[in-house]
mmCIF file of C-alpha atoms and ligand atoms in Angstrom:
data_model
loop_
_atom_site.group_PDB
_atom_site.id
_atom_site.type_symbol
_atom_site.label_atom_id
_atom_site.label_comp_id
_atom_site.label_asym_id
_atom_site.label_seq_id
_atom_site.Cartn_x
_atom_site.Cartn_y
_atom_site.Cartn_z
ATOM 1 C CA UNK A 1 180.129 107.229 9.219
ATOM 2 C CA UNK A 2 182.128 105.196 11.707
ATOM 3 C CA UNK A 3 179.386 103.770 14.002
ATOM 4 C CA UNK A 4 179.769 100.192 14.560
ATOM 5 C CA UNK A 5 177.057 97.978 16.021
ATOM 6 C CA UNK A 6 177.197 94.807 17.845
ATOM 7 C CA UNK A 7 173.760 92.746 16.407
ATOM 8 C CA UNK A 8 172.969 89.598 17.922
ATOM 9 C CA UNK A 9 170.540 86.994 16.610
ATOM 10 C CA UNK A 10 172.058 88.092 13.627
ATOM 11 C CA UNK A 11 171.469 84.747 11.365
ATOM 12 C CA UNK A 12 167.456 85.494 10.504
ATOM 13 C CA UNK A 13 164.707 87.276 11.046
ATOM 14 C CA UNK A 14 165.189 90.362 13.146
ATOM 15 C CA UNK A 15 168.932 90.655 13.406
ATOM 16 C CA UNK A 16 169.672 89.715 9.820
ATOM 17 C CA UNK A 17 167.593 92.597 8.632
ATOM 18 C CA UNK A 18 168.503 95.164 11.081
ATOM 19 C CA UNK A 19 172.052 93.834 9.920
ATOM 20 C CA UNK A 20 171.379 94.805 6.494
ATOM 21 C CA UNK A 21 169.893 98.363 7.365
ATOM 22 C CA UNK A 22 172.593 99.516 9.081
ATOM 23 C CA UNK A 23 175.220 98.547 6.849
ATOM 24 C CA UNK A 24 173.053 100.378 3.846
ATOM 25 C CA UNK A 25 173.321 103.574 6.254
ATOM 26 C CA UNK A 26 177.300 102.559 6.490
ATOM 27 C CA UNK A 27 177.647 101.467 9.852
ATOM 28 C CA UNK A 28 179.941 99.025 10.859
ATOM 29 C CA UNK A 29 178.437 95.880 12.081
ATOM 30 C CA UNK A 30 179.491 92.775 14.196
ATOM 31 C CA UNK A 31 176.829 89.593 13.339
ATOM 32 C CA UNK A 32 176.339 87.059 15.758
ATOM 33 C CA UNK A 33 174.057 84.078 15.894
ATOM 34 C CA UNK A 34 175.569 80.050 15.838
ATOM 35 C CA UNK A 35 174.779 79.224 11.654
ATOM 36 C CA UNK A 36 178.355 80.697 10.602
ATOM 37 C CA UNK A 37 177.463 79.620 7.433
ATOM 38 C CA UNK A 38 174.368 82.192 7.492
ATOM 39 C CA UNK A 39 177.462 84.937 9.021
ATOM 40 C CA UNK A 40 179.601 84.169 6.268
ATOM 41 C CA UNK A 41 176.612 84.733 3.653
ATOM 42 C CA UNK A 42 175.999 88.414 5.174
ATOM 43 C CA UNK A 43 179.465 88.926 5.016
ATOM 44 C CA UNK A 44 179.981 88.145 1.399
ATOM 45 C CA UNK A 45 176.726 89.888 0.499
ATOM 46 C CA UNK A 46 177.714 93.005 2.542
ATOM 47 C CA UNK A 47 181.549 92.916 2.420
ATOM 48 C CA UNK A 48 183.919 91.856 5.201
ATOM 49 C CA UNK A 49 184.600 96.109 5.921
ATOM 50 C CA UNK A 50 181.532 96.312 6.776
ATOM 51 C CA UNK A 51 180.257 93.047 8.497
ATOM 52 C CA UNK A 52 182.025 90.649 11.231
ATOM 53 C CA UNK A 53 180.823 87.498 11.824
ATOM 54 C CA UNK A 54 180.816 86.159 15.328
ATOM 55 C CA UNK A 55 179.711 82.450 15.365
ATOM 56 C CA UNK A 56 179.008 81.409 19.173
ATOM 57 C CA UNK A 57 176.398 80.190 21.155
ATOM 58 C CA UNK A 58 175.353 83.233 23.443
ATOM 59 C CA UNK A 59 174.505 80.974 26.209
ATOM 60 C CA UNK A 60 178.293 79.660 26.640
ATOM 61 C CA UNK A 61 179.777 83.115 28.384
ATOM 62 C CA UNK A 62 183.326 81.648 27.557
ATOM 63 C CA UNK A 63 183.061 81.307 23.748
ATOM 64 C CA UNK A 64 181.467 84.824 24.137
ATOM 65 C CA UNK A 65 184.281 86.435 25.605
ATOM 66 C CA UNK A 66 186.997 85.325 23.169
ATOM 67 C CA UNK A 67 184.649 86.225 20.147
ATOM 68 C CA UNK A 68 184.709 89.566 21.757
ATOM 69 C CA UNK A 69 188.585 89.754 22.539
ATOM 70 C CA UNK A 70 189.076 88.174 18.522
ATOM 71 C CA UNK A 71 187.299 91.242 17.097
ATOM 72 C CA UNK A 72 189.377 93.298 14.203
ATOM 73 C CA UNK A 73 190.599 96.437 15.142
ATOM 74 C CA UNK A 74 187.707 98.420 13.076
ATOM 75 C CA UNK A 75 184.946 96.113 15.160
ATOM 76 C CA UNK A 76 185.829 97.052 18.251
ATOM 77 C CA UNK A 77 184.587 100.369 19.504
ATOM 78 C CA UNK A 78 181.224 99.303 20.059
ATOM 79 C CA UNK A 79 178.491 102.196 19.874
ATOM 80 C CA UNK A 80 175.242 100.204 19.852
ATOM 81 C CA UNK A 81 174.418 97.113 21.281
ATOM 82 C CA UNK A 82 171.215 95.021 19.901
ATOM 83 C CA UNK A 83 170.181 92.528 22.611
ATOM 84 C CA UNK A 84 168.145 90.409 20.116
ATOM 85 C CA UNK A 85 168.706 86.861 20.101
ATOM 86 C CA UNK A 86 165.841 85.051 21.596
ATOM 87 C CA UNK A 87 163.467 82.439 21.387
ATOM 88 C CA UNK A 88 160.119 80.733 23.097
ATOM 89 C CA UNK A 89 159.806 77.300 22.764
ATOM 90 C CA UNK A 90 156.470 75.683 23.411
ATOM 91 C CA UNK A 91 152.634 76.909 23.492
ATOM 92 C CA UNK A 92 151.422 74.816 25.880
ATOM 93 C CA UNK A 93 150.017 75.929 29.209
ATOM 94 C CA UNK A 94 152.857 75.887 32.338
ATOM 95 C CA UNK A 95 151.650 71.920 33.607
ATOM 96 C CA UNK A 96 152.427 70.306 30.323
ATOM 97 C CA UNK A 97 155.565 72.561 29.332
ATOM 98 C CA UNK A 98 159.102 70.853 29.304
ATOM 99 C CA UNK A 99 161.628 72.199 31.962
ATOM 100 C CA UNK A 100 164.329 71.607 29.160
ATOM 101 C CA UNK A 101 162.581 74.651 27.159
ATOM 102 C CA UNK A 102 161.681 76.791 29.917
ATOM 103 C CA UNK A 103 165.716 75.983 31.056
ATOM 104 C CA UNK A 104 166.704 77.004 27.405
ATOM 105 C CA UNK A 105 164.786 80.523 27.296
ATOM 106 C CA UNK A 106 165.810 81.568 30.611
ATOM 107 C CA UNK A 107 169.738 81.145 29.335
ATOM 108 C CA UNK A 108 169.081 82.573 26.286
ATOM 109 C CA UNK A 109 166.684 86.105 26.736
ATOM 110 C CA UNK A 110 168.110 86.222 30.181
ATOM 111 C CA UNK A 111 171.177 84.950 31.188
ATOM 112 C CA UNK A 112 173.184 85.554 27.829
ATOM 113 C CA UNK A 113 171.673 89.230 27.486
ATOM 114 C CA UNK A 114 173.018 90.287 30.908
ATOM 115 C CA UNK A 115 176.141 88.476 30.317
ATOM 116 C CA UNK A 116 177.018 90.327 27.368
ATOM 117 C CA UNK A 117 175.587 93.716 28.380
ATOM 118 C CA UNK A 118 177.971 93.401 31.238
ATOM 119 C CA UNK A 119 180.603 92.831 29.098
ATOM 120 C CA UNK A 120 179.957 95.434 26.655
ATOM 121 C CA UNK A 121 179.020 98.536 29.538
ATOM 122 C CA UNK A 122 182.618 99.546 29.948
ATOM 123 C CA UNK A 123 182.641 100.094 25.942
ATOM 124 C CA UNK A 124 179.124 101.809 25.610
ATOM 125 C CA UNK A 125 179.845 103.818 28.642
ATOM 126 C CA UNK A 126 183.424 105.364 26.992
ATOM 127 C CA UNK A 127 181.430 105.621 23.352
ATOM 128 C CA UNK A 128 178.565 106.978 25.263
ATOM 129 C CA UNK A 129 176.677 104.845 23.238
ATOM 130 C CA UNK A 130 173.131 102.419 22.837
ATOM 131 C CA UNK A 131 171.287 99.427 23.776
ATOM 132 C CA UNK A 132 168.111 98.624 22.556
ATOM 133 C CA UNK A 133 166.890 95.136 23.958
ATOM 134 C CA UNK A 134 164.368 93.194 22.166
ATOM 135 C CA UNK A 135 161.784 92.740 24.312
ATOM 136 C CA UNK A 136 157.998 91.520 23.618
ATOM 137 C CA UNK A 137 154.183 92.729 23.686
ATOM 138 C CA UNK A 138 154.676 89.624 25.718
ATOM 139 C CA UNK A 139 156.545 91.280 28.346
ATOM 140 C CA UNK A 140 153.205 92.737 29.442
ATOM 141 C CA UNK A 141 150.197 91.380 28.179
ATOM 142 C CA UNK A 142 149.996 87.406 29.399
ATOM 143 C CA UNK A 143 148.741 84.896 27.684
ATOM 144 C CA UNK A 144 147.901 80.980 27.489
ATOM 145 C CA UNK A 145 151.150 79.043 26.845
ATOM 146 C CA UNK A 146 153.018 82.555 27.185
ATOM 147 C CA UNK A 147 154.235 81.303 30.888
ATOM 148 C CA UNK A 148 158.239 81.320 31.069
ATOM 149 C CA UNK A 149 158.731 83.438 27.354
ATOM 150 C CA UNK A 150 156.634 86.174 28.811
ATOM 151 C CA UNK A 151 158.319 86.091 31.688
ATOM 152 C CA UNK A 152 161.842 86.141 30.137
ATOM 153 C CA UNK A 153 160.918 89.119 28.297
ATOM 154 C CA UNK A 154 158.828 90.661 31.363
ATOM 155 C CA UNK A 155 162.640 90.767 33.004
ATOM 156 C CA UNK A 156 164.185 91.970 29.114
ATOM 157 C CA UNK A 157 161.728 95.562 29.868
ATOM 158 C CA UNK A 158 162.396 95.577 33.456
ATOM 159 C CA UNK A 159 166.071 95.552 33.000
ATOM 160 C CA UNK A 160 166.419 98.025 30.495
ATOM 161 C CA UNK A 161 164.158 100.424 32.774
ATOM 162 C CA UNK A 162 166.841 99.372 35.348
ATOM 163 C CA UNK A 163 169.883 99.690 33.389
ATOM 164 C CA UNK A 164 168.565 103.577 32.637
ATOM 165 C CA UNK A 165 168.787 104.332 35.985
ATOM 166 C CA UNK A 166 172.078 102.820 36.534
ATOM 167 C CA UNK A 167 173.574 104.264 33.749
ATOM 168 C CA UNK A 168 172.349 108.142 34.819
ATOM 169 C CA UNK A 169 174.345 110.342 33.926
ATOM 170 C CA UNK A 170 176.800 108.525 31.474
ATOM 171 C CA UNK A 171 175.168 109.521 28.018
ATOM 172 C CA UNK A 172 174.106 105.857 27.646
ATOM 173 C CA UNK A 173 170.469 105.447 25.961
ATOM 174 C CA UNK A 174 168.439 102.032 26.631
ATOM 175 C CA UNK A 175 165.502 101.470 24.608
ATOM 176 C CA UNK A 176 163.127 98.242 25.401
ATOM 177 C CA UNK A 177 161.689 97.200 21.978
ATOM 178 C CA UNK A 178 158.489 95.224 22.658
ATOM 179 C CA UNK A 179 156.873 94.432 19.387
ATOM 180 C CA UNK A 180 154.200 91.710 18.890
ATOM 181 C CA UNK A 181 153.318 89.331 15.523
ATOM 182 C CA UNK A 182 155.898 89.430 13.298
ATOM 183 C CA UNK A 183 156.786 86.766 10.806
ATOM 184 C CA UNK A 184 160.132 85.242 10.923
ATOM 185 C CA UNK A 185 161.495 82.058 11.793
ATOM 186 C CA UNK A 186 160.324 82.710 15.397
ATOM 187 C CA UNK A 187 157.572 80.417 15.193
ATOM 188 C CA UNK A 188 159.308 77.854 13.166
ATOM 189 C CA UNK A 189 161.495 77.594 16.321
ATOM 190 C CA UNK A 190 158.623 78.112 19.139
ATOM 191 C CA UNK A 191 157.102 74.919 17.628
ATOM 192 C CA UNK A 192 160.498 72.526 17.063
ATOM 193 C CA UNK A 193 159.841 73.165 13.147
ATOM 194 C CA UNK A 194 156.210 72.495 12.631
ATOM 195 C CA UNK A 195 156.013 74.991 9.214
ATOM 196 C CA UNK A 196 153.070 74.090 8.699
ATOM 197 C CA UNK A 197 151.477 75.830 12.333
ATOM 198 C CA UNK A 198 154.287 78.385 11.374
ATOM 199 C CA UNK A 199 152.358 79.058 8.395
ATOM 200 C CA UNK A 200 148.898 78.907 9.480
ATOM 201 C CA UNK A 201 149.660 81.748 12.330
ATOM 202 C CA UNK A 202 151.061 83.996 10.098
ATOM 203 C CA UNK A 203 148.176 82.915 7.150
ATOM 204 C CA UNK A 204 146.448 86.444 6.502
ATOM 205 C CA UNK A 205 147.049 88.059 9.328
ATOM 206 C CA UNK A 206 149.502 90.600 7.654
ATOM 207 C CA UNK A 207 152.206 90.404 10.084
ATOM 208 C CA UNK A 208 154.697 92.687 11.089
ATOM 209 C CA UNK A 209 158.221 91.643 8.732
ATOM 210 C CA UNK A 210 161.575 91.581 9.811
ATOM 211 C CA UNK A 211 162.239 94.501 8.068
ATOM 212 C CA UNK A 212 159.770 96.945 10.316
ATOM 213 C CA UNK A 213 160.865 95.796 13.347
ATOM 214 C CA UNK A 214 164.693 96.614 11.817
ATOM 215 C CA UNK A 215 163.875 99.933 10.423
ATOM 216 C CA UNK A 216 162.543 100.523 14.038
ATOM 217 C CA UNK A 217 165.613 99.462 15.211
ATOM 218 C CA UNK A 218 167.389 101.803 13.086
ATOM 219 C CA UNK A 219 165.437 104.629 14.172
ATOM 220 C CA UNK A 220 165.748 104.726 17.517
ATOM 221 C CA UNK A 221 169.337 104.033 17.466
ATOM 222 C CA UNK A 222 169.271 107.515 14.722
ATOM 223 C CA UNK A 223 167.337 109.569 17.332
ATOM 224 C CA UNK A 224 169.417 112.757 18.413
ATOM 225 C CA UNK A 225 171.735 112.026 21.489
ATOM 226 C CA UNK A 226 170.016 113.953 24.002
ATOM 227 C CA UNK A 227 166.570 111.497 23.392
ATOM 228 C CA UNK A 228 166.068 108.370 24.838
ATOM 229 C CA UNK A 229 162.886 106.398 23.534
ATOM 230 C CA UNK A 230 162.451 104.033 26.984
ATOM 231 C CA UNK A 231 160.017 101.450 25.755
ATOM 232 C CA UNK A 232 158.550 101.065 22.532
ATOM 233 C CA UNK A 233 155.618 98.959 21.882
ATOM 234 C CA UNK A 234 154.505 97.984 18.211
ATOM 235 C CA UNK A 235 151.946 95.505 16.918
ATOM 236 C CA UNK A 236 150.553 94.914 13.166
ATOM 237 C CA UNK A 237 147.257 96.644 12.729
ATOM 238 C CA UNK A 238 145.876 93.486 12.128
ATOM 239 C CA UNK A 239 146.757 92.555 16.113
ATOM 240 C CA UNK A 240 144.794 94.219 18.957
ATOM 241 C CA UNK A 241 143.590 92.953 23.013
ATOM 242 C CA UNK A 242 141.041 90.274 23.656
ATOM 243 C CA UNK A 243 139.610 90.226 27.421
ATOM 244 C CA UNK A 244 140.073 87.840 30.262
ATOM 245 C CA UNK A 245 138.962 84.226 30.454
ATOM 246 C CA UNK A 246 136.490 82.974 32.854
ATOM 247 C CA UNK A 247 136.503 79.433 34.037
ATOM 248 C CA UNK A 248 133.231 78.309 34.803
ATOM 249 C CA UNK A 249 131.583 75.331 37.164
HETATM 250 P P1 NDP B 1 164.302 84.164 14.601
HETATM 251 O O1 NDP B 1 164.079 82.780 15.108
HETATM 252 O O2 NDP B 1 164.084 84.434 13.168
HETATM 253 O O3 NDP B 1 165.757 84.681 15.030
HETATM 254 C C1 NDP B 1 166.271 84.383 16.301
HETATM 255 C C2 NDP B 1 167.752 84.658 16.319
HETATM 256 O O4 NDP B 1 168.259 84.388 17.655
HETATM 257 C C3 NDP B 1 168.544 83.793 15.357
HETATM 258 O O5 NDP B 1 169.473 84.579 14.652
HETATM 259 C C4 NDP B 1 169.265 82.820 16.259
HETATM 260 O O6 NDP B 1 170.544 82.480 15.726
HETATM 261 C C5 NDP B 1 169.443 83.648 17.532
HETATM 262 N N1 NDP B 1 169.668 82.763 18.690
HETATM 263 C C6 NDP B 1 168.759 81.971 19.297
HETATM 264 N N2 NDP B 1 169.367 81.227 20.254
HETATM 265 C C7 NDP B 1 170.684 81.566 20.215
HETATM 266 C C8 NDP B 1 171.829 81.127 20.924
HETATM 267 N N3 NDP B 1 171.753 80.177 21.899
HETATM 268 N N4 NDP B 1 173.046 81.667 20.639
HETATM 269 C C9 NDP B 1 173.136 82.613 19.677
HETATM 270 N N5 NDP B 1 172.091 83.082 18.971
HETATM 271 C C10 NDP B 1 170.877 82.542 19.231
HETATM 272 O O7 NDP B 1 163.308 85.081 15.488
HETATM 273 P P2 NDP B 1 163.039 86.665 15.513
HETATM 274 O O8 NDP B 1 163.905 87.400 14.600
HETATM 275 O O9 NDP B 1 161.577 86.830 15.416
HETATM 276 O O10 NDP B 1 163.417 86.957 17.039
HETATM 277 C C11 NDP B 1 164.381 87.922 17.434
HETATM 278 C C12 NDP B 1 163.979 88.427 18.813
HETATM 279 O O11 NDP B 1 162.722 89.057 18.738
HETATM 280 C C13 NDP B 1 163.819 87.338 19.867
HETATM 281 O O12 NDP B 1 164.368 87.815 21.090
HETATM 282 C C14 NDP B 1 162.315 87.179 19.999
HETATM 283 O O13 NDP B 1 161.925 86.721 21.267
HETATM 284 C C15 NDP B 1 161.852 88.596 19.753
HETATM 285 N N6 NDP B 1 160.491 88.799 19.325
HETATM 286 C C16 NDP B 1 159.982 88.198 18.210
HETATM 287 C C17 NDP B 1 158.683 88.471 17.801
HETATM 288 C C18 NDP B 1 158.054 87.820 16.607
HETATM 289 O O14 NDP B 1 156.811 87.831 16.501
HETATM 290 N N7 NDP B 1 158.829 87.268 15.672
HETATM 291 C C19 NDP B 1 157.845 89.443 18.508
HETATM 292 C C20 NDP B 1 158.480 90.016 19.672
HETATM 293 C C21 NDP B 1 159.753 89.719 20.040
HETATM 294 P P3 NDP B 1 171.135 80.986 15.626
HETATM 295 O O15 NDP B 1 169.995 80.033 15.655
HETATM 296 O O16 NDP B 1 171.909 80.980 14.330
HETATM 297 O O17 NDP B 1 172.027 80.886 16.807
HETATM 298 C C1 8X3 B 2 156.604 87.286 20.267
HETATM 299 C C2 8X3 B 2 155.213 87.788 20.286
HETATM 300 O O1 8X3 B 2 152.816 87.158 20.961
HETATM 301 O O2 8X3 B 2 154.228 85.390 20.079
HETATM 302 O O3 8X3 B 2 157.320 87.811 21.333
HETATM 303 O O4 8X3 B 2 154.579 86.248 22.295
HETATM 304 S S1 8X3 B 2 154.164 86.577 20.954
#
């Protein structure tokens, strides 16, 4: 097996794991996230054949290109591209949010994942390869204190719809994951490290794991070449719809 895979938000949660799994399966992987140090631990765990780490910040399109013109020759014919590095930060409704955060998530889920899809097309296009983007149940059910994440990810669906049209024709396969609860450091981040609201979210409510939502991943990306999942929506069983609100005089 000589896929390789390009994994962002590589350093926890859903990247780390969907690292692992495709490495067991013996594809090639290149991990990116900032903590190096948390790259370098995959890479000893997993062997530097099989895992490059890419430290940069996804947001700064500069130290994104050279990390992709630094890659080793056995890195570099990208076949699948995982657009997962993300993040919400904040829960509370639009009027009190900080501009700062909603700044943040737009140039992370937006800006940086059209950056480096742009990049990467020519090379997915020739391998007649993959992207699945890590959307969000967010992306279409709203919310309170969902405002500019849901929105972020809202544009993460519409754009892979988008890129499928583009991309008629070329063999390329887009695939907007949108799953909801899962526990990882997610809401560790979404509250500026509060562990113990992190904890009381996730507190017997049987979340989806990092490892579901990478075994998803994996699947998709192992569906025959002629299939192409468009969006996939996932939740824990434990998750389901409550109706609207009603503000009342
Ligand atoms: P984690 O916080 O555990 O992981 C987020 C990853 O994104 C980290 O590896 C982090 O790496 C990376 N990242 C964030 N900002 C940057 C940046 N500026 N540059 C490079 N990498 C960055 O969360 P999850 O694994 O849960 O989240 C992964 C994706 O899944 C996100 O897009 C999230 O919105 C989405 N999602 C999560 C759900 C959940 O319930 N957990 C549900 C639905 C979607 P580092 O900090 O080292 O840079
Ligand atoms: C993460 C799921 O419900 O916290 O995208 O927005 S939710």
């Amino acid at each position: 097996m000589n896929n390789i895979a390009l994994i962002t938000g590589a350093t926890s949660g859903f990247g780390r794991a969907a690292v692992e799994r495709f490495v067991a399966a013996g594809w090639r992987v290149v991990a990116c996230g900032r903590r190096a140090e948390r790259l370098q631990a995959l890479v000893d765990a997993l062997g530097a054949d099989k895992v490059h780490g890419a430290a940069f910040d996804i947001r700064d399109e500069a130290a994104m290109r050279a990390a992709l013109g630094e890659l080793p020759a056995g890195f570099r014919d990208i076949d699948l591209l995982v657009n997962n590095a993300g993040l919400a930060l904040g829960t509370r409704p639009a009027q009190e949010s900080s501009l700062d955060d909603w700044r943040t998530m737009v140039e992370t889920n937006i800006l940086a994942l059209v950056t480096l899809t742009r990049a990467l097309l020519p090379t997915l296009i020739e391998r007649k390869g993959a992207i699945v983007n890590v959307s969000s149940t967010a992306a279409t059910y709203p919310y309170p204190g969902g405002n500019v994440y849901g929105g972020t990810k809202a544009f993460v669906t519409q754009f892979s719809l988008n890129l499928r049209a583009d991309l008629h024709g070329s063999g390329v396969r887009v695939t907007s994951l949108e799953p909801g609860m899962a526990e990882t450091e997610f809401t560790l981040v979404r509250t500026h490290g509060d562990q113990a609201a992190s904890d009381a979210l996730y507190s017997g409510a049987n979340p989806m794991t990092a490892q579901d939502i990478a075994e998803t991943i994996f699947w998709i990306a192992s569906l025959p070449p002629h299939l192409n999942l468009n969006r996939l929506e996932m939740m824990p069983v434990s998750q389901s719809f409550a109706g609207f609100q009603v503000a009342r005089t």
